[in-house]
Amino acid sequence: MIDAIEKTLTLILLIGLGVALRKKIKNKSEIQGLKEVILSVALPATVFIALMGIKMSLSLLIYPIILVCFNFFIFLTAPYFLPFFGLEKNSPASRTLTMLLPSLAPGLSSFPFISEFLGGESLAMAAMADVGNKFFALNFLYYISLKMHMAIQQEGNIGNKKGMKDFLLSLIKEPINVIMLLAIVFLSMGFHMSTLPLVIQEIFSRASTLMGPLVLIYIGMAVELKEGKEIKMILSILFFRAGITILFSLLIIFLFGIHDPNMVLLAVVVPLSACSFWPFAHISVIHHKEELKEIPDYRKTFDANVALLTLAISLPLSTILVIGVLASGQIFAETSNLILLSITLLGVGMLPHLKVFKKVKSSLRNLKEAH
């Protein structure tokens, strides 16, 4: 337990260092440059080392399948729970969150901590699971974004094949996918990390050591939160998302009879990852197209401001939840504690939007004004 507390304090202090360094950043492109180093160098190296340390098996395919099931679970339920938080059905904000909430960005928000607390084998499983998540975010959500746009703007075919081809090419070119494919090829040929040339081992090992500190510093540098009603609404929705995410994890734990503490924690923290940037990329393309046509905000397919706020809030919130679960040791490896955590997160998300709570809040405000 003391070891877990020391690790957590180290992680928090590195995030604090990022916050301190933010004052020295004059151009946001510098922060984006750091993010690029993480996603293109440190993360692929870490995933490569993790994958090269496991034995290949067809059973590994279950991990991306389970994560795709999670993606669809959130995607299909979002239109039903979003109106509870005050979002009109089929509004730009509602469509935006329907795109963002099912997607995951484990590379920034959970992989570094899985590696730190659960080890390389767990990270390799998480990386395999992320293959399904990437397919969902890059391809399915791209198709959905086009369908939404065409339905709202009443357009015909807008070049789906070309757009799909571009995104498939971007998927192939993404460094982490290239590295994962390379690792799978090596493993299928009988190679492992220890059998590779020493210079290759050293390159990947040294690049991998950058990931943890860089991710934490990036989080501290990148996150900027301001007061506002939209932030409170998005926070509530993200807490609710975390609550139903743990319910989904519990379902998987019961269905597959998972008892190993590391596997239980892995099943919990991967789906708790922050919302992915990829749906925002799809949203941005369509938003830019509609801006050029000078389409008014109420007729736009998506709300770009809501998308940016969601990404900004999701990353630190998911990071806190993931660190909290993993740093607790074996506490959240117990299903009874996971049920309590899920209920707590659901309550935190729903309570401010319950009519009873609103009435009490209004009464207290009136009483304060009267005095």
Short mmCIF file of C-alpha atoms in Angstrom, two decimals:
data_model
loop_
_atom_site.label_atom_id
_atom_site.label_comp_id
_atom_site.label_asym_id
_atom_site.label_seq_id
_atom_site.Cartn_x
_atom_site.Cartn_y
_atom_site.Cartn_z
CA MET A 1 0.00 0.00 0.00
CA ILE A 2 2.87 2.39 0.86
CA ASP A 3 4.46 1.59 -2.52
CA ALA A 4 1.18 2.47 -4.28
CA ILE A 5 0.95 5.78 -2.37
CA GLU A 6 4.54 6.66 -3.35
CA LYS A 7 3.82 5.87 -7.02
CA THR A 8 0.65 7.98 -6.94
CA LEU A 9 2.44 10.95 -5.33
CA THR A 10 5.14 10.72 -8.01
CA LEU A 11 2.50 10.78 -10.75
CA ILE A 12 0.69 13.74 -9.17
CA LEU A 13 3.94 15.70 -8.81
CA LEU A 14 4.75 15.13 -12.49
CA ILE A 15 1.30 16.46 -13.43
CA GLY A 16 2.04 19.45 -11.16
CA LEU A 17 5.30 19.98 -13.04
CA GLY A 18 3.30 20.14 -16.27
CA VAL A 19 0.97 22.75 -14.74
CA ALA A 20 4.01 24.82 -13.69
CA LEU A 21 5.56 24.55 -17.16
CA ARG A 22 2.31 25.72 -18.78
CA LYS A 23 3.19 29.32 -17.88
CA LYS A 24 6.28 29.06 -20.09
CA ILE A 25 4.31 27.81 -23.10
CA LYS A 26 3.49 30.67 -25.47
CA ASN A 27 2.27 28.61 -28.41
CA LYS A 28 -0.17 25.68 -28.20
CA SER A 29 1.69 23.98 -31.05
CA GLU A 30 4.49 23.30 -28.52
CA ILE A 31 2.06 21.23 -26.43
CA GLN A 32 0.87 19.44 -29.56
CA GLY A 33 4.52 18.67 -30.34
CA LEU A 34 4.89 16.96 -26.96
CA LYS A 35 1.71 14.97 -27.62
CA GLU A 36 3.14 13.88 -30.99
CA VAL A 37 6.32 12.61 -29.30
CA ILE A 38 4.19 10.57 -26.89
CA LEU A 39 1.92 9.04 -29.54
CA SER A 40 4.58 8.54 -32.23
CA VAL A 41 7.66 7.52 -30.18
CA ALA A 42 7.17 6.71 -26.48
CA LEU A 43 3.82 4.89 -26.64
CA PRO A 44 4.63 2.70 -29.71
CA ALA A 45 7.95 1.70 -28.08
CA THR A 46 6.21 0.73 -24.83
CA VAL A 47 3.52 -1.26 -26.63
CA PHE A 48 6.15 -3.01 -28.79
CA ILE A 49 8.09 -4.15 -25.71
CA ALA A 50 4.88 -5.33 -24.04
CA LEU A 51 3.68 -7.27 -27.09
CA MET A 52 7.08 -8.88 -27.69
CA GLY A 53 6.93 -10.32 -24.18
CA ILE A 54 3.78 -12.40 -24.67
CA LYS A 55 2.90 -15.60 -26.49
CA MET A 56 0.68 -15.16 -29.55
CA SER A 57 -2.69 -16.91 -29.41
CA LEU A 58 -6.06 -16.68 -31.14
CA SER A 59 -7.53 -16.14 -27.67
CA LEU A 60 -6.09 -12.59 -27.80
CA LEU A 61 -8.80 -11.69 -30.33
CA ILE A 62 -11.33 -11.66 -27.50
CA TYR A 63 -9.88 -8.39 -26.15
CA PRO A 64 -10.64 -6.16 -29.20
CA ILE A 65 -14.05 -7.84 -29.53
CA ILE A 66 -14.96 -7.01 -25.91
CA LEU A 67 -13.86 -3.39 -26.32
CA VAL A 68 -15.88 -2.99 -29.53
CA CYS A 69 -18.89 -4.31 -27.58
CA PHE A 70 -18.25 -1.56 -25.01
CA ASN A 71 -18.01 1.06 -27.77
CA PHE A 72 -21.39 0.01 -29.16
CA PHE A 73 -22.91 -0.20 -25.66
CA ILE A 74 -22.17 3.48 -24.97
CA PHE A 75 -23.00 4.53 -28.54
CA LEU A 76 -26.45 2.88 -28.44
CA THR A 77 -27.36 4.03 -24.92
CA ALA A 78 -26.09 7.66 -25.17
CA PRO A 79 -29.16 9.00 -27.07
CA TYR A 80 -31.37 7.68 -24.23
CA PHE A 81 -29.47 9.11 -21.23
CA LEU A 82 -28.28 12.44 -22.69
CA PRO A 83 -31.77 14.08 -22.55
CA PHE A 84 -31.73 13.52 -18.77
CA PHE A 85 -28.84 16.02 -18.57
CA GLY A 86 -30.78 18.72 -20.40
CA LEU A 87 -29.65 18.03 -23.96
CA GLU A 88 -32.32 18.11 -26.62
CA LYS A 89 -32.58 14.94 -28.67
CA ASN A 90 -30.92 15.31 -32.11
CA SER A 91 -29.38 18.69 -31.15
CA PRO A 92 -25.80 19.49 -32.30
CA ALA A 93 -24.51 19.01 -28.73
CA SER A 94 -26.31 15.68 -28.36
CA ARG A 95 -24.95 14.37 -31.65
CA THR A 96 -21.45 15.54 -30.66
CA LEU A 97 -21.51 13.66 -27.36
CA THR A 98 -23.00 10.58 -29.04
CA MET A 99 -19.87 10.56 -31.19
CA LEU A 100 -17.34 11.26 -28.41
CA LEU A 101 -18.56 9.27 -25.41
CA PRO A 102 -18.18 5.74 -26.90
CA SER A 103 -14.59 6.37 -28.04
CA LEU A 104 -11.51 5.76 -25.91
CA ALA A 105 -8.00 7.23 -25.77
CA PRO A 106 -6.15 4.71 -23.57
CA GLY A 107 -2.74 5.76 -24.91
CA LEU A 108 -2.79 9.00 -22.91
CA SER A 109 -5.15 8.19 -20.05
CA SER A 110 -4.64 4.56 -19.01
CA PHE A 111 -1.70 2.81 -20.76
CA PRO A 112 1.03 4.61 -18.76
CA PHE A 113 -0.65 3.66 -15.47
CA ILE A 114 -1.43 0.09 -16.54
CA SER A 115 2.26 -0.29 -17.36
CA GLU A 116 3.26 1.25 -14.02
CA PHE A 117 0.86 -0.65 -11.73
CA LEU A 118 -0.06 -3.89 -13.58
CA GLY A 119 3.02 -4.58 -15.71
CA GLY A 120 3.90 -5.33 -19.33
CA GLU A 121 1.63 -8.35 -19.86
CA SER A 122 -1.46 -6.37 -18.86
CA LEU A 123 -0.35 -3.49 -21.09
CA ALA A 124 -0.03 -5.89 -24.04
CA MET A 125 -3.60 -7.12 -23.49
CA ALA A 126 -4.83 -3.52 -23.25
CA ALA A 127 -2.99 -2.66 -26.48
CA MET A 128 -4.65 -5.59 -28.27
CA ALA A 129 -8.06 -4.47 -26.98
CA ASP A 130 -7.40 -0.97 -28.32
CA VAL A 131 -7.26 -2.38 -31.86
CA GLY A 132 -11.04 -2.87 -31.69
CA ASN A 133 -11.55 0.58 -30.22
CA LYS A 134 -9.49 2.18 -33.00
CA PHE A 135 -11.46 0.37 -35.69
CA PHE A 136 -14.69 1.63 -34.12
CA ALA A 137 -13.50 5.24 -33.74
CA LEU A 138 -11.77 5.57 -37.10
CA ASN A 139 -14.19 3.74 -39.35
CA PHE A 140 -17.61 3.27 -37.79
CA LEU A 141 -17.80 6.75 -36.24
CA TYR A 142 -16.52 8.28 -39.47
CA TYR A 143 -19.38 6.61 -41.34
CA ILE A 144 -21.87 7.76 -38.66
CA SER A 145 -20.60 11.36 -38.84
CA LEU A 146 -21.22 11.41 -42.60
CA LYS A 147 -24.68 9.89 -42.20
CA MET A 148 -25.59 12.50 -39.57
CA HIS A 149 -24.30 15.31 -41.76
CA MET A 150 -26.22 14.13 -44.82
CA ALA A 151 -29.42 13.69 -42.79
CA ILE A 152 -29.22 17.20 -41.27
CA GLN A 153 -28.13 19.05 -44.40
CA GLN A 154 -30.22 16.86 -46.73
CA GLU A 155 -27.25 16.18 -48.98
CA GLY A 156 -26.70 13.22 -51.23
CA ASN A 157 -23.47 11.27 -51.55
CA ILE A 158 -20.56 13.47 -50.48
CA GLY A 159 -17.67 11.28 -51.48
CA ASN A 160 -17.82 8.59 -48.82
CA LYS A 161 -15.39 6.27 -50.64
CA LYS A 162 -12.63 8.87 -50.90
CA GLY A 163 -13.10 9.94 -47.29
CA MET A 164 -13.11 6.35 -46.05
CA LYS A 165 -9.97 5.63 -48.07
CA ASP A 166 -8.20 8.63 -46.51
CA PHE A 167 -9.07 7.54 -42.98
CA LEU A 168 -8.06 3.92 -43.64
CA LEU A 169 -4.71 5.19 -44.91
CA SER A 170 -4.30 7.30 -41.77
CA LEU A 171 -5.07 4.21 -39.70
CA ILE A 172 -2.34 2.24 -41.48
CA LYS A 173 0.17 5.08 -41.18
CA GLU A 174 -0.39 5.63 -37.45
CA PRO A 175 2.91 4.70 -35.69
CA ILE A 176 1.35 2.59 -32.94
CA ASN A 177 -0.52 0.46 -35.49
CA VAL A 178 2.63 -0.03 -37.58
CA ILE A 179 4.54 -1.07 -34.45
CA MET A 180 1.78 -3.46 -33.33
CA LEU A 181 1.71 -5.07 -36.78
CA LEU A 182 5.52 -5.36 -36.72
CA ALA A 183 5.41 -6.99 -33.27
CA ILE A 184 2.76 -9.50 -34.41
CA VAL A 185 4.85 -10.40 -37.49
CA PHE A 186 7.97 -10.90 -35.33
CA LEU A 187 6.06 -13.03 -32.82
CA SER A 188 4.56 -15.20 -35.57
CA MET A 189 8.13 -15.82 -36.84
CA GLY A 190 9.25 -16.96 -33.39
CA PHE A 191 11.11 -13.81 -32.35
CA HIS A 192 10.87 -12.29 -28.86
CA MET A 193 12.35 -9.16 -27.28
CA SER A 194 15.39 -11.02 -25.96
CA THR A 195 16.18 -12.51 -29.40
CA LEU A 196 16.26 -9.16 -31.22
CA PRO A 197 19.63 -7.40 -31.84
CA LEU A 198 20.85 -5.55 -28.74
CA VAL A 199 20.78 -2.17 -30.50
CA ILE A 200 17.05 -2.64 -31.33
CA GLN A 201 16.33 -3.63 -27.72
CA GLU A 202 18.12 -0.51 -26.46
CA ILE A 203 16.30 1.86 -28.83
CA PHE A 204 12.87 0.61 -27.81
CA SER A 205 13.79 0.37 -24.12
CA ARG A 206 15.08 3.95 -23.92
CA ALA A 207 12.16 5.36 -25.93
CA SER A 208 9.72 3.48 -23.69
CA THR A 209 11.09 5.06 -20.49
CA LEU A 210 9.95 8.46 -21.78
CA MET A 211 6.24 7.59 -21.82
CA GLY A 212 5.15 7.80 -18.19
CA PRO A 213 6.77 11.16 -17.31
CA LEU A 214 5.91 12.76 -20.68
CA VAL A 215 2.22 11.79 -20.49
CA LEU A 216 1.86 13.21 -16.99
CA ILE A 217 3.67 16.44 -17.87
CA TYR A 218 1.49 16.72 -21.01
CA ILE A 219 -1.70 16.35 -18.95
CA GLY A 220 -0.58 19.18 -16.65
CA MET A 221 0.37 21.42 -19.59
CA ALA A 222 -2.65 20.78 -21.80
CA VAL A 223 -5.62 20.97 -19.45
CA GLU A 224 -7.34 24.35 -19.09
CA LEU A 225 -10.71 24.44 -17.36
CA LYS A 226 -12.97 27.46 -16.93
CA GLU A 227 -16.18 27.96 -15.01
CA GLY A 228 -19.46 27.58 -16.85
CA LYS A 229 -22.76 25.72 -17.10
CA GLU A 230 -21.51 23.63 -20.02
CA ILE A 231 -18.57 22.38 -17.95
CA LYS A 232 -20.89 21.31 -15.12
CA MET A 233 -23.15 19.51 -17.59
CA ILE A 234 -20.25 17.72 -19.30
CA LEU A 235 -18.74 16.77 -15.93
CA SER A 236 -22.05 15.23 -14.88
CA ILE A 237 -22.29 13.28 -18.14
CA LEU A 238 -18.70 12.02 -17.83
CA PHE A 239 -19.29 10.90 -14.23
CA PHE A 240 -22.42 9.07 -15.40
CA ARG A 241 -20.44 7.53 -18.28
CA ALA A 242 -17.83 6.29 -15.78
CA GLY A 243 -20.59 4.77 -13.64
CA ILE A 244 -22.20 2.77 -16.45
CA THR A 245 -18.73 1.88 -17.76
CA ILE A 246 -17.97 0.08 -14.48
CA LEU A 247 -21.35 -1.70 -14.74
CA PHE A 248 -20.28 -2.93 -18.19
CA SER A 249 -16.92 -4.07 -16.74
CA LEU A 250 -18.76 -5.94 -13.98
CA LEU A 251 -20.89 -7.69 -16.61
CA ILE A 252 -17.71 -8.83 -18.42
CA ILE A 253 -16.12 -9.95 -15.13
CA PHE A 254 -19.19 -12.06 -14.27
CA LEU A 255 -19.68 -13.45 -17.81
CA PHE A 256 -16.06 -14.62 -18.16
CA GLY A 257 -15.65 -15.59 -14.52
CA ILE A 258 -12.60 -13.36 -14.02
CA HIS A 259 -10.99 -13.80 -10.59
CA ASP A 260 -7.38 -12.72 -11.13
CA PRO A 261 -7.04 -9.25 -9.48
CA ASN A 262 -4.88 -7.85 -12.29
CA MET A 263 -7.41 -8.95 -14.93
CA VAL A 264 -10.29 -7.47 -12.93
CA LEU A 265 -8.50 -4.12 -12.62
CA LEU A 266 -7.60 -4.23 -16.34
CA ALA A 267 -11.25 -4.85 -17.24
CA VAL A 268 -12.19 -1.77 -15.18
CA VAL A 269 -9.55 0.80 -16.13
CA VAL A 270 -9.35 0.37 -19.94
CA PRO A 271 -13.01 1.36 -20.51
CA LEU A 272 -12.53 4.24 -18.05
CA SER A 273 -10.09 5.85 -20.52
CA ALA A 274 -10.71 9.40 -21.75
CA CYS A 275 -12.69 10.19 -24.89
CA SER A 276 -10.68 9.83 -28.09
CA PHE A 277 -9.46 12.59 -30.41
CA TRP A 278 -10.53 10.64 -33.53
CA PRO A 279 -14.27 11.43 -33.38
CA PHE A 280 -13.28 15.07 -32.89
CA ALA A 281 -11.27 14.81 -36.12
CA HIS A 282 -14.40 13.62 -37.93
CA ILE A 283 -16.45 16.39 -36.30
CA SER A 284 -13.86 19.02 -37.27
CA VAL A 285 -13.92 18.01 -40.94
CA ILE A 286 -17.70 18.33 -41.12
CA HIS A 287 -17.73 21.51 -39.00
CA HIS A 288 -15.21 23.14 -41.37
CA LYS A 289 -17.31 22.15 -44.38
CA GLU A 290 -20.41 23.72 -42.81
CA GLU A 291 -18.50 26.86 -41.79
CA LEU A 292 -17.49 27.41 -45.42
CA LYS A 293 -21.16 27.20 -46.40
CA GLU A 294 -22.05 29.67 -43.59
CA ILE A 295 -24.61 27.30 -42.10
CA PRO A 296 -26.08 28.79 -38.87
CA ASP A 297 -25.14 27.12 -35.55
CA TYR A 298 -28.60 25.66 -34.86
CA ARG A 299 -28.50 23.81 -38.22
CA LYS A 300 -24.97 22.47 -37.86
CA THR A 301 -24.44 18.76 -37.46
CA PHE A 302 -22.10 19.06 -34.47
CA ASP A 303 -21.08 21.55 -31.77
CA ALA A 304 -17.28 21.94 -31.97
CA ASN A 305 -17.09 23.88 -28.67
CA VAL A 306 -18.83 21.06 -26.78
CA ALA A 307 -16.44 18.59 -28.41
CA LEU A 308 -13.37 20.54 -27.26
CA LEU A 309 -14.71 20.96 -23.73
CA THR A 310 -15.50 17.25 -23.50
CA LEU A 311 -11.99 16.29 -24.55
CA ALA A 312 -10.44 18.84 -22.15
CA ILE A 313 -12.45 17.59 -19.16
CA SER A 314 -12.39 13.90 -20.04
CA LEU A 315 -8.59 13.52 -19.96
CA PRO A 316 -7.93 14.71 -16.38
CA LEU A 317 -11.11 13.08 -15.03
CA SER A 318 -10.29 9.69 -16.56
CA THR A 319 -6.68 9.98 -15.42
CA ILE A 320 -7.79 10.62 -11.82
CA LEU A 321 -10.23 7.68 -11.91
CA VAL A 322 -7.68 5.28 -13.44
CA ILE A 323 -4.93 6.28 -10.99
CA GLY A 324 -7.42 6.05 -8.10
CA VAL A 325 -8.53 2.54 -9.03
CA LEU A 326 -5.01 1.22 -9.67
CA ALA A 327 -3.37 2.95 -6.68
CA SER A 328 -5.94 1.42 -4.31
CA GLY A 329 -4.20 -1.94 -4.60
CA GLN A 330 -6.68 -4.81 -4.40
CA ILE A 331 -9.63 -2.76 -3.11
CA PHE A 332 -11.33 -2.44 -6.52
CA ALA A 333 -10.49 -6.00 -7.47
CA GLU A 334 -13.50 -6.86 -5.28
CA THR A 335 -16.80 -6.77 -7.20
CA SER A 336 -18.72 -5.45 -4.17
CA ASN A 337 -16.45 -2.38 -4.07
CA LEU A 338 -16.85 -1.90 -7.83
CA ILE A 339 -20.64 -1.90 -7.44
CA LEU A 340 -20.33 0.80 -4.74
CA LEU A 341 -17.98 2.84 -6.93
CA SER A 342 -20.38 2.58 -9.88
CA ILE A 343 -23.34 3.70 -7.77
CA THR A 344 -21.29 6.61 -6.38
CA LEU A 345 -20.24 7.81 -9.84
CA LEU A 346 -23.79 7.47 -11.18
CA GLY A 347 -25.06 9.44 -8.18
CA VAL A 348 -22.49 12.22 -8.63
CA GLY A 349 -23.50 12.51 -12.29
CA MET A 350 -27.27 12.36 -11.80
CA LEU A 351 -27.84 14.19 -8.51
CA PRO A 352 -27.46 17.80 -9.82
CA HIS A 353 -30.04 17.05 -12.52
CA LEU A 354 -32.74 15.47 -10.33
CA LYS A 355 -35.83 17.66 -9.92
CA VAL A 356 -35.75 17.28 -6.11
CA PHE A 357 -32.14 18.50 -5.97
CA LYS A 358 -32.95 21.44 -8.24
CA LYS A 359 -35.88 22.46 -6.01
CA VAL A 360 -33.74 22.29 -2.86
CA LYS A 361 -30.99 24.31 -4.55
CA SER A 362 -33.51 26.92 -5.71
CA SER A 363 -35.02 27.18 -2.21
CA LEU A 364 -31.59 27.68 -0.63
CA ARG A 365 -30.75 30.37 -3.18
CA ASN A 366 -34.03 32.22 -2.46
CA LEU A 367 -33.43 31.95 1.28
CA LYS A 368 -29.95 33.40 0.88
CA GLU A 369 -31.26 36.28 -1.22
CA ALA A 370 -33.96 36.99 1.34
CA HIS A 371 -31.30 37.45 4.02
#
